[in-house]
Coordinates of C-alpha atoms and ligand atoms in Angstrom, one line a residue:
X162 CA -4.6 40.9 41.1
X163 CA -2.0 42.7 39.0
X164 CA 1.3 43.5 40.3
X165 CA 2.6 46.9 39.2
X166 CA 6.2 45.6 39.2
X167 CA 5.4 43.4 36.3
X168 CA 5.2 46.5 34.2
X169 CA 8.5 48.1 35.3
X170 CA 10.9 45.7 33.8
X171 CA 11.2 47.3 30.3
X172 CA 11.0 50.9 29.1
X173 CA 7.6 52.0 28.0
X174 CA 5.8 54.6 25.9
X175 CA 3.7 56.9 28.2
X176 CA 0.4 57.7 26.5
X177 CA -1.3 60.8 28.0
X178 CA -4.9 61.6 27.4
X179 CA -7.4 63.8 29.2
X180 CA -10.1 61.2 28.5
X181 CA -9.9 57.5 28.0
X182 CA -12.9 55.3 27.0
X183 CA -11.9 52.1 28.7
X184 CA -15.4 50.7 28.9
X185 CA -18.9 52.0 28.9
X186 CA -19.4 51.8 32.6
X187 CA -16.3 53.9 33.4
X188 CA -17.6 57.3 32.3
X189 CA -14.3 59.1 31.9
X190 CA -14.7 60.0 28.3
X191 CA -17.0 62.4 26.4
X192 CA -16.6 61.4 22.7
X193 CA -14.3 60.4 19.9
X194 CA -11.1 61.6 21.5
X195 CA -11.5 59.3 24.5
X196 CA -12.8 56.4 22.6
X197 CA -9.8 56.6 20.3
X198 CA -7.5 56.6 23.3
X199 CA -9.3 53.5 24.5
X200 CA -8.9 51.8 21.1
X201 CA -5.2 52.8 21.1
X202 CA -4.7 51.1 24.4
X203 CA -6.7 48.0 23.4
X204 CA -4.7 47.6 20.3
X205 CA -1.5 48.1 22.2
X206 CA -2.5 45.3 24.6
X207 CA -3.4 42.9 21.7
X208 CA 0.0 43.6 20.1
X209 CA 1.9 43.4 23.3
X210 CA 3.3 46.9 22.9
X211 CA 5.0 48.4 26.0
X212 CA 2.6 51.2 26.7
X213 CA 1.4 52.8 29.9
X214 CA -1.7 55.1 29.8
X215 CA -2.1 58.2 32.0
X216 CA -5.4 60.0 32.5
X217 CA -7.5 61.6 35.2
X218 CA -9.9 59.6 37.4
X219 CA -12.8 62.0 36.9
X220 CA -14.8 60.2 39.6
X221 CA -18.1 62.0 38.8
X222 CA -17.7 61.2 35.2
X223 CA -18.8 63.4 32.3
X224 CA -22.5 63.3 32.8
X225 CA -25.5 61.0 32.3
X226 CA -28.0 62.4 29.8
X227 CA -31.7 62.4 30.2
X228 CA -34.0 64.2 27.8
X229 CA -37.4 65.5 28.9
X230 CA -40.7 65.6 27.0
X231 CA -39.8 68.8 25.3
X232 CA -36.4 67.7 24.1
X233 CA -34.4 69.5 26.8
X234 CA -31.2 67.8 27.8
X235 CA -30.9 67.1 31.5
X236 CA -27.5 66.5 32.9
X237 CA -27.2 64.1 35.8
X238 CA -24.0 63.2 37.7
X239 CA -22.5 59.9 36.5
X240 CA -20.7 58.8 39.7
X241 CA -18.8 55.5 39.6
X242 CA -16.8 53.6 42.1
X243 CA -13.1 53.1 41.1
X244 CA -12.8 50.3 43.6
X245 CA -14.9 48.1 41.4
X246 CA -12.4 48.2 38.6
X247 CA -9.0 49.2 39.9
X248 CA -6.7 49.5 42.9
X249 CA -5.1 52.6 44.4
X250 CA -1.4 52.4 44.4
X251 CA 0.5 53.4 47.6
X252 CA 2.7 56.0 45.8
X253 CA 2.0 59.8 46.2
X254 CA 3.4 62.7 44.3
X255 CA 2.5 66.4 44.6
X256 CA 2.2 69.5 42.5
X257 CA 2.0 73.1 43.6
X258 CA -1.2 74.8 42.5
X259 CA -1.9 78.3 43.6
X260 CA 0.7 78.0 46.4
X261 CA -0.8 74.9 47.8
X262 CA 0.7 71.5 47.7
X263 CA -1.8 69.1 46.0
X264 CA -1.2 65.4 46.7
X265 CA -1.9 63.0 43.9
X266 CA -2.6 59.3 44.0
X267 CA -2.9 56.9 41.1
X268 CA -5.3 54.0 40.5
X269 CA -4.2 51.1 38.4
X270 CA -6.4 49.6 35.7
X271 CA -5.0 46.9 33.5
X272 CA -6.4 46.4 30.0
X273 CA -6.0 42.8 29.2
X274 CA -6.1 41.2 25.7
X275 CA -7.1 37.7 24.8
X276 CA -3.6 37.5 23.3
X277 CA -2.2 37.8 26.8
X278 CA -1.0 41.3 26.3
X279 CA -1.6 43.8 29.1
X280 CA -1.4 47.6 29.3
X281 CA -1.5 49.4 32.6
X282 CA -3.4 52.7 32.8
X283 CA -2.9 55.2 35.6
X284 CA -5.9 57.2 36.7
X285 CA -4.7 60.2 38.7
X286 CA -6.8 61.3 41.7
X287 CA -6.6 64.3 44.0
X288 CA -9.6 63.4 46.1
X289 CA -7.5 62.6 49.1
X290 CA -8.0 63.4 52.8
X291 CA -4.8 65.3 53.0
X292 CA -5.8 67.8 50.3
X293 CA -7.7 71.1 50.7
X294 CA -11.4 70.7 50.0
X295 CA -11.2 72.7 46.8
X296 CA -8.2 70.6 45.5
X297 CA -10.0 67.4 46.1
X298 CA -12.4 68.3 43.4
X299 CA -9.8 68.8 40.7
X300 CA -10.2 65.3 39.4
X301 CA -14.0 65.1 39.8
X302 CA -15.6 66.2 36.4
X303 CA -14.4 65.7 32.9
X304 CA -14.5 69.0 31.1
X305 CA -16.4 70.6 34.0
X306 CA -15.9 74.0 35.6
X307 CA -14.2 77.1 34.3
X308 CA -10.8 77.9 32.8
X309 CA -9.0 77.8 36.1
X310 CA -10.5 74.3 36.8
X311 CA -9.4 73.1 33.4
X312 CA -5.9 74.4 33.9
X313 CA -5.6 72.8 37.3
X314 CA -6.6 69.5 35.7
X315 CA -4.0 70.0 33.1
X316 CA -1.3 70.6 35.7
X317 CA -2.3 67.4 37.5
X318 CA -2.4 65.4 34.2
X319 CA 0.8 66.7 32.6
X320 CA 3.1 67.5 35.5
X321 CA 1.6 65.2 38.1
X322 CA 1.5 62.4 35.5
X323 CA 5.2 62.6 34.7
X324 CA 6.1 62.7 38.4
X325 CA 3.8 59.7 39.1
X326 CA 5.4 57.6 36.4
X327 CA 8.8 58.4 37.9
X328 CA 7.7 57.7 41.5
X329 CA 6.3 54.3 40.6
X330 CA 9.5 53.4 38.8
X331 CA 8.6 53.5 35.1
X332 CA 11.3 54.0 32.6
X333 CA 9.8 56.1 29.8
X334 CA 11.2 56.3 26.3
X335 CA 8.6 58.4 24.7
X336 CA 5.8 60.7 26.1
X337 CA 2.9 60.7 23.7
X338 CA 0.4 63.5 24.1
X339 CA -3.0 62.7 22.7
X340 CA -4.2 66.3 22.1
X341 CA -2.7 69.3 23.9
X342 CA -4.4 68.9 27.3
X343 CA -1.3 67.1 28.6
X344 CA 1.4 69.3 27.1
X345 CA 2.5 70.8 30.4
X346 CA 4.4 67.6 30.7
X347 CA 7.0 69.1 28.4
X348 CA 7.8 71.7 31.1
X349 CA 8.3 69.1 33.7
X350 CA 10.8 67.3 31.3
X351 CA 12.5 70.6 30.6
X352 CA 13.0 71.2 34.3
X353 CA 14.2 67.6 34.8
X354 CA 16.8 67.7 32.1
X355 CA 18.1 71.1 32.8
X356 CA 21.8 71.3 31.9
X357 CA 24.1 71.6 34.9
X358 CA 26.5 74.3 33.7
X359 CA 27.8 77.0 36.0
X360 CA 28.5 80.0 33.9
X361 CA 26.4 80.5 30.8
X362 CA 26.6 83.5 28.4
X363 CA 23.1 82.8 27.3
X364 CA 20.5 81.8 30.0
X365 CA 18.6 79.7 27.4
X366 CA 21.5 77.2 27.1
X367 CA 20.5 75.5 30.4
X368 CA 17.3 74.2 28.8
X369 CA 18.1 71.0 27.0
X370 CA 15.3 71.4 24.4
X371 CA 16.7 68.8 22.0
X372 CA 16.5 66.1 24.7
X373 CA 13.0 67.0 25.6
X374 CA 11.9 67.1 21.9
X375 CA 13.5 63.7 21.4
X376 CA 11.2 62.3 24.1
X377 CA 7.9 63.8 23.0
X378 CA 5.3 62.8 20.4
X379 CA 2.2 64.9 19.8
X380 CA -1.0 64.1 18.1
X381 CA -3.2 67.1 17.4
X382 CA -6.9 66.7 16.9
X383 CA -8.1 70.2 16.5
X384 CA -8.7 71.6 12.9
X385 CA -9.7 75.2 13.8
X386 CA -7.9 78.0 15.6
X387 CA -10.7 78.6 18.1
X388 CA -10.6 75.0 19.3
X389 CA -7.2 75.1 20.8
X390 CA -6.9 75.1 24.5
X391 CA -5.5 78.5 25.5
X392 CA -5.0 80.2 28.9
X393 CA -4.3 83.8 30.0
X394 CA -0.8 84.2 31.4
X395 CA -2.3 85.9 34.4
X396 CA -4.2 82.7 35.2
X397 CA -1.2 80.6 34.4
X398 CA 1.2 82.4 36.7
X399 CA -1.4 82.4 39.5
X400 CA -1.9 78.7 39.4
X401 CA 1.3 77.3 38.1
X402 CA 4.3 77.8 40.4
X403 CA 7.8 76.6 40.5
X404 CA 8.2 75.1 37.0
X405 CA 10.1 77.2 34.4
X406 CA 10.5 80.9 34.2
X407 CA 7.7 82.8 32.4
X408 CA 10.0 83.9 29.5
X409 CA 10.8 80.3 28.7
X410 CA 7.2 79.3 28.9
X411 CA 6.3 82.2 26.5
X412 CA 9.0 81.2 24.1
X413 CA 7.4 77.8 23.6
X414 CA 3.8 78.4 24.4
X415 CA 3.1 81.7 22.7
X416 CA 3.6 85.3 23.7
X417 CA 0.0 86.5 24.3
X418 CA -1.7 83.4 25.7
X419 CA -0.4 80.0 26.7
X420 CA -1.5 77.8 23.7
X421 CA -1.3 74.2 24.6
X422 CA -1.0 73.1 21.0
X423 CA 1.9 75.4 20.3
X424 CA 3.7 74.2 23.5
X425 CA 3.4 70.6 22.3
X426 CA 4.4 71.5 18.8
X427 CA 7.5 73.3 19.9
X428 CA 8.6 70.6 22.2
X429 CA 7.9 67.4 20.2
X430 CA 10.1 65.8 17.7
X431 CA 7.2 64.0 16.0
X432 CA 3.9 65.6 15.4
X433 CA 0.9 64.2 13.5
X434 CA -2.6 65.0 12.5
X435 CA -5.3 62.3 12.5
X436 CA -6.1 62.1 8.8
X437 CA -4.4 63.3 5.6
X438 CA -6.6 66.4 5.2
X439 CA -6.2 67.2 8.8
X440 CA -2.5 67.3 8.3
X441 CA -2.9 69.9 5.5
X442 CA -5.3 72.0 7.7
X443 CA -2.9 71.8 10.6
X444 CA 0.1 72.8 8.4
X445 CA -1.8 75.9 7.2
X446 CA -2.7 76.8 10.8
X447 CA 0.9 76.3 12.0
X448 CA 3.1 77.1 9.1
X449 CA 6.7 76.1 9.5
X450 CA 6.1 73.0 11.5
X451 CA 6.6 69.5 10.2
X452 CA 3.3 67.7 10.7
X453 CA 2.8 64.1 9.6
X454 CA -0.4 62.2 9.2
X455 CA -1.4 59.0 10.8
X456 CA -5.1 58.4 10.0
X457 CA -7.1 57.2 13.0
X458 CA -8.5 53.7 13.2
X459 CA -10.9 51.8 15.5
X460 CA -10.4 48.7 17.6
X461 CA -11.9 46.0 15.4
X462 CA -12.8 43.5 18.0
X463 CA -14.5 46.1 20.3
X464 CA -16.5 47.6 17.4
X465 CA -17.7 44.4 15.8
X466 CA -21.2 43.2 16.8
X467 CA -21.3 39.7 18.4
X468 CA -23.3 38.4 15.3
X469 CA -20.5 39.6 13.0
X470 CA -17.9 38.3 15.3
X471 CA -19.2 34.8 15.0
X472 CA -19.6 35.1 11.2
X473 CA -16.0 36.3 10.8
X474 CA -14.8 33.6 13.2
X475 CA -16.3 31.0 10.8
X476 CA -15.0 32.4 7.5
X477 CA -12.0 34.6 8.3
X478 CA -10.2 33.2 11.4
X479 CA -7.6 35.5 12.9
X480 CA -9.5 38.6 11.7
X481 CA -9.6 40.3 15.2
X482 CA -5.8 40.6 15.5
X483 CA -5.1 40.9 11.8
X484 CA -7.9 43.0 10.3
X485 CA -6.1 42.9 6.9
X486 CA -7.8 39.5 6.5
X487 CA -11.0 41.4 5.7
X488 CA -9.8 41.7 2.1
X489 CA -11.0 38.2 1.8
X490 CA -14.6 39.1 2.8
X491 CA -15.7 37.7 -0.6
X492 CA -15.5 34.2 1.0
X493 CA -18.6 35.0 3.1
X494 CA -21.9 34.1 1.3
X495 CA -24.2 37.1 0.8
X496 CA -27.1 35.5 2.7
X497 CA -24.9 35.1 5.8
X498 CA -23.8 38.8 5.7
X499 CA -27.4 39.8 5.4
X500 CA -28.5 37.4 8.2
X501 CA -25.9 38.7 10.6
X502 CA -26.9 42.3 9.7
X503 CA -30.6 41.6 10.3
X504 CA -29.8 40.1 13.7
X505 CA -27.9 43.2 14.7
X506 CA -30.7 45.4 13.2
X507 CA -33.4 43.4 15.0
X508 CA -31.6 43.9 18.3
X509 CA -31.4 47.7 17.8
X510 CA -35.0 48.0 16.7
X511 CA -36.3 45.9 19.6
X512 CA -34.3 48.2 21.9
X513 CA -35.8 51.3 20.2
X514 CA -39.4 50.0 20.4
X515 CA -39.0 48.9 24.0
X516 CA -37.5 52.2 25.2
X517 CA -39.5 54.7 23.1
X518 CA -42.6 52.8 21.8
X519 CA -41.8 54.3 18.4
X520 CA -42.9 51.3 16.4
X521 CA -39.8 50.9 14.2
X522 CA -39.9 48.2 11.6
X523 CA -37.3 45.6 10.7
X524 CA -37.8 46.0 7.0
X525 CA -37.5 49.8 6.6
X526 CA -34.3 51.4 5.5
X527 CA -32.8 52.7 8.7
X528 CA -30.4 55.7 8.9
X529 CA -28.2 56.3 12.0
X530 CA -26.7 59.5 13.2
X531 CA -25.0 59.5 16.6
X532 CA -22.1 61.5 17.9
X533 CA -21.6 64.6 20.2
X534 CA -24.4 67.0 19.6
X535 CA -22.5 70.1 18.6
X536 CA -23.1 72.7 16.0
X537 CA -20.5 71.7 13.4
X538 CA -21.7 68.2 13.3
X539 CA -25.0 69.6 11.8
X540 CA -27.3 66.8 13.0
X541 CA -30.2 68.7 11.4
X542 CA -28.8 69.0 7.8
X543 CA -31.2 66.2 6.9
X544 CA -34.1 68.5 7.9
X545 CA -33.1 71.4 5.7
X546 CA -36.2 70.9 3.6
X547 CA -38.7 68.8 5.7
X548 CA -41.3 68.6 2.9
X549 CA -38.8 67.2 0.5
X550 CA -37.6 64.7 3.1
X551 CA -41.2 63.5 3.7
X552 CA -41.9 63.2 -0.1
X553 CA -38.8 61.1 -0.5
X554 CA -38.9 59.1 2.7
X555 CA -42.5 58.6 3.8
X556 CA -42.9 54.9 4.5
X557 CA -39.4 54.2 3.3
X558 CA -37.1 55.7 5.9
X559 CA -36.7 55.6 9.7
X560 CA -34.0 57.5 11.5
X561 CA -32.1 56.9 14.8
X562 CA -30.3 59.8 16.6
X563 CA -28.3 59.9 19.8
X564 CA -25.6 62.1 21.3
X565 CA -24.8 64.3 24.3
X566 CA -24.3 68.0 24.1
X567 CA -21.6 69.5 26.4
X568 CA -23.5 71.1 29.4
X569 CA -22.3 74.6 28.3
X570 CA -22.9 74.0 24.5
X571 CA -26.3 75.8 24.0
X572 CA -26.3 75.4 20.2
X573 CA -25.7 71.7 20.7
X574 CA -28.6 71.5 23.1
X575 CA -30.8 73.4 20.7
X576 CA -30.0 70.8 18.1
X577 CA -31.3 68.0 20.3
X578 CA -34.5 70.0 21.0
X579 CA -35.0 70.7 17.3
X580 CA -34.7 67.0 16.3
X581 CA -37.0 66.1 19.1
X582 CA -39.6 68.5 17.8
X583 CA -39.3 67.4 14.2
X584 CA -39.6 63.8 15.4
X585 CA -42.9 64.7 17.0
X586 CA -44.2 66.5 13.9
X587 CA -43.3 63.8 11.5
X588 CA -44.5 60.9 13.7
X589 CA -47.0 59.6 11.2
X590 CA -44.8 60.0 8.2
X591 CA -41.2 59.2 9.0
X592 CA -40.3 57.6 12.3
X593 CA -37.5 59.4 14.1
X594 CA -36.1 58.7 17.6
X595 CA -33.5 60.4 19.7
X596 CA -32.1 57.8 22.1
X597 CA -30.8 59.0 25.5
X598 CA -27.4 58.7 27.1
X599 CA -25.1 57.9 24.1
X600 CA -22.1 55.9 25.4
X601 CA -19.9 53.1 24.0
X602 CA -22.5 50.3 24.5
X603 CA -25.2 52.3 22.8
X604 CA -22.8 53.3 20.1
X605 CA -22.1 49.7 19.1
X606 CA -25.8 48.9 19.2
X607 CA -26.7 51.8 16.9
X608 CA -23.7 51.6 14.6
X609 CA -24.2 47.9 13.9
X610 CA -28.0 48.0 13.7
X611 CA -28.7 50.6 11.1
X612 CA -28.4 50.2 7.3
X613 CA -26.8 53.6 6.5
X614 CA -24.4 55.7 8.7
X615 CA -24.9 59.4 8.1
X616 CA -22.3 62.1 8.8
X617 CA -22.8 65.7 7.8
X618 CA -20.0 67.7 9.5
X619 CA -19.2 71.2 8.3
X620 CA -15.8 71.2 6.6
X621 CA -13.0 71.3 7.7
X622 CA -14.1 70.7 11.3
X623 CA -14.1 66.9 11.3
X624 CA -10.4 66.2 11.9
X625 CA -10.9 62.5 11.4
X626 CA -14.2 61.1 12.8
X627 CA -14.2 57.4 13.7
X628 CA -17.8 56.3 14.0
X629 CA -18.1 55.7 10.3
X630 CA -15.1 53.3 10.6
X631 CA -17.0 51.4 13.3
X632 CA -20.0 51.2 11.0
X633 CA -17.9 49.6 8.3
X634 CA -16.6 46.9 10.7
X635 CA -20.2 45.7 10.6
X636 CA -20.9 46.1 7.0
X637 CA -22.9 49.3 7.5
X638 CA -22.6 51.7 4.6
X639 CA -21.3 55.3 5.0
X640 CA -23.1 58.3 3.5
X641 CA -21.0 61.4 4.4
X642 CA -19.6 64.7 3.7
X643 CA -16.0 64.5 2.3
X644 CA -14.1 65.6 5.4
X645 CA -11.7 63.8 7.8
X646 CA -11.1 60.1 7.3
X647 CA -14.0 59.7 4.8
X648 CA -11.9 61.4 2.1
X649 CA -9.5 58.4 2.3
X650 CA -12.2 55.7 2.7
X651 CA -14.7 56.9 0.1
X652 CA -15.1 55.4 -3.4
X653 CA -18.4 56.6 -4.8
X654 CA -20.9 53.7 -5.2
X655 CA -18.3 51.1 -4.0
X656 CA -17.6 51.9 -0.3
X657 CA -20.4 54.4 0.2
X658 CA -21.6 57.7 -1.0
X659 CA -20.4 61.3 -0.5
X660 CA -22.4 64.4 0.3
X661 CA -21.6 67.8 -1.3
X662 CA -18.5 69.1 -2.9
X663 CA -14.9 67.8 -3.3
X664 CA -12.5 67.5 -0.3
X665 CA -11.2 70.8 0.8
X666 CA -14.0 72.8 -0.8
X667 CA -15.8 74.8 1.9
X668 CA -19.2 73.5 3.0
X669 CA -22.2 74.8 1.1
X670 CA -25.2 73.7 3.1
X671 CA -27.6 74.3 0.2
X672 CA -25.6 72.1 -2.2
X673 CA -25.0 69.5 0.5
X674 CA -28.7 69.2 1.4
X675 CA -29.5 68.9 -2.3
X676 CA -27.0 66.1 -2.7
X677 CA -28.2 64.4 0.4
X678 CA -31.8 64.3 -0.8
X679 CA -30.9 63.6 -4.4
X680 CA -28.8 60.5 -3.5
X681 CA -31.3 59.2 -1.0
X682 CA -34.1 59.4 -3.6
X683 CA -32.3 58.3 -6.7
X684 CA -29.6 55.9 -5.5
X685 CA -29.9 54.8 -1.9
X686 CA -33.6 54.1 -1.4
X687 CA -33.9 52.2 -4.8
X688 CA -30.8 50.2 -4.2
X689 CA -32.0 49.1 -0.7
X690 CA -35.5 48.1 -1.8
X691 CA -34.9 46.9 -5.4
X692 CA -31.4 45.5 -5.6
X693 CA -30.5 43.6 -2.4
X694 CA -27.5 41.9 -4.0
X695 CA -26.1 45.3 -5.0
X696 CA -26.6 46.5 -1.5
X697 CA -24.9 43.5 0.0
X698 CA -22.0 44.0 -2.4
X699 CA -21.5 47.5 -0.9
X700 CA -21.7 46.1 2.6
X701 CA -18.9 43.7 1.8
X702 CA -16.9 46.5 0.3
X703 CA -17.3 48.4 3.6
X704 CA -15.7 45.4 5.3
X705 CA -13.1 44.5 2.7
X706 CA -12.1 48.1 1.6
X707 CA -12.7 50.1 4.8
X708 CA -12.5 47.9 7.9
X709 CA -9.4 46.1 6.7
X710 CA -7.5 49.5 6.8
X711 CA -9.3 51.9 9.2
X712 CA -8.5 50.0 12.4
X713 CA -6.3 50.8 15.4
X714 CA -4.0 47.9 14.7
X715 CA -2.8 49.5 11.5
X716 CA -2.7 52.9 13.3
X717 CA -0.6 51.6 16.1
X718 CA 1.9 49.8 13.8
X719 CA 2.4 53.2 12.2
X720 CA 2.8 55.0 15.5
X721 CA 5.4 52.4 16.5
X722 CA 7.5 52.6 13.3
X723 CA 7.1 56.3 12.6
X724 CA 6.8 58.0 15.9
X725 CA 8.0 55.7 18.8
X726 CA 11.0 54.0 17.2
X727 CA 13.0 56.8 15.6
Ligands
PLP880 C1 -16.9 56.5 18.2 C2 -17.6 57.4 19.2 C3 -17.6 58.8 19.1 C4 -17.0 59.5 17.9 O1 -18.0 59.6 16.8 P1 -17.7 60.6 15.6 O2 -18.9 60.4 14.8 O3 -16.5 60.1 15.0 O4 -17.5 61.9 16.1 C5 -18.3 59.6 20.0 N1 -18.9 59.0 21.1 C6 -18.9 57.7 21.3 C7 -19.6 57.1 22.5 C8 -18.3 56.8 20.4 O5 -18.3 55.5 20.6

């Protein structure tokens, strides 16, 4: 059993995130943001970095996804039992929400690395006997409920989180906000470090803004205006009591609405986007702010399939904790790369055939597409011209889909339904499956088991994207629109293939579909079936030119040197 006092000896970086993907069976994440948070913490543990994670317990999870005969998504509760994984600490803190005191407890989960490093993660919980029935539910559902529910969660996370760290006895040297959901923490810090001066000629002098800014690091993930978390001040003042005067809040969080991104931007000394293009997009959205770029990465050990793990162990010892070693991927014989890939592919295809009876084949070029089902990800770009797809791919292609749509995202649900219907129509020509309940375990299975990883986001909505990096850890080749991280990872014909126009050019779906079909027909399908050595060379380039760099160890070293130690 872990003793919390072990973690209190030295000052730590507090890493706040609304969702953290710790492991597949703790369903407190919905997609890329949460999995990135998990990878961040896993790398910190490997590297022995002094971090402490703070998130919500969300005891009823995000949701478990079923899909009926007609392709309708069915959302089932995904309850889990915290006691199986963590212990509740004795400390209690409270926040005032709508004039009621809400008590908060924290559960301690410890992420342990094989290097011996450990990172504690606090899961905040309001489901306590002493709380009002309504308040007990605040930490039940990830991204559930209405605006008021969301804002209450953000009060618990941001303000409650800072208070809990303090109550337990953590000394915090930086507060890192992973996206704006936790940016109310800046207000708690403003209040805490208020200057003690008796007579001031300017009321604003009592707020030690510089000190708070010095303590805060903010990573933004949202590339479009509409995506930022915003709240009506009427709602804000009803729910949030006793923190800072409304004029102060408006000065930092925006005059018309409380914009959580703006609040974090104004009160953080270091701000970054999650890829180079995303920095440019963010600078245009928020002119005048200094915004840096630290491109995301994935946790190499977590996202490497067991068959590749043992291959890398044989030829590139030390790879897991120093992914730079992948530059020497050329040491691995081609046959062994292919054999490991075929083992991972066989495992996926057996899973598909067992769960769906689709009759997938080991030998056919397999395309994977799995991520949150939401409109901008355009899961159906591949079906822009179904006749053409059939003429190119009949007998030569099979396609695996997966992904959840947010319960309120109707266009996202419609995408699932559309793919489901097309899969039925094309059954005898091109085999297509939509696997249920995408989560971290299924992600690894699909990502490592396909031949090509497809991504077709509408530009500039893909701030970074990380699933393609996971594919590269397993020698799977990326075929994607030039947005987010892929702009930095792509070298045409070496590390993968692009779809559509140059980086920064707006999406043109007709041109993108044309490019998608053209490259499939003229480059990708011939290379796969007629030039296996050429194919394996690109698999090796994915490992040696992408995986060596797009990992969370490199990302964390940059956060340490550029954001945490300044
Ligand atoms: C990696 C991952 C994502 C992110 O995928 P993108 O294609 O980068 O959006 C989403 N969900 C799960 C379960 C993942 O593992």
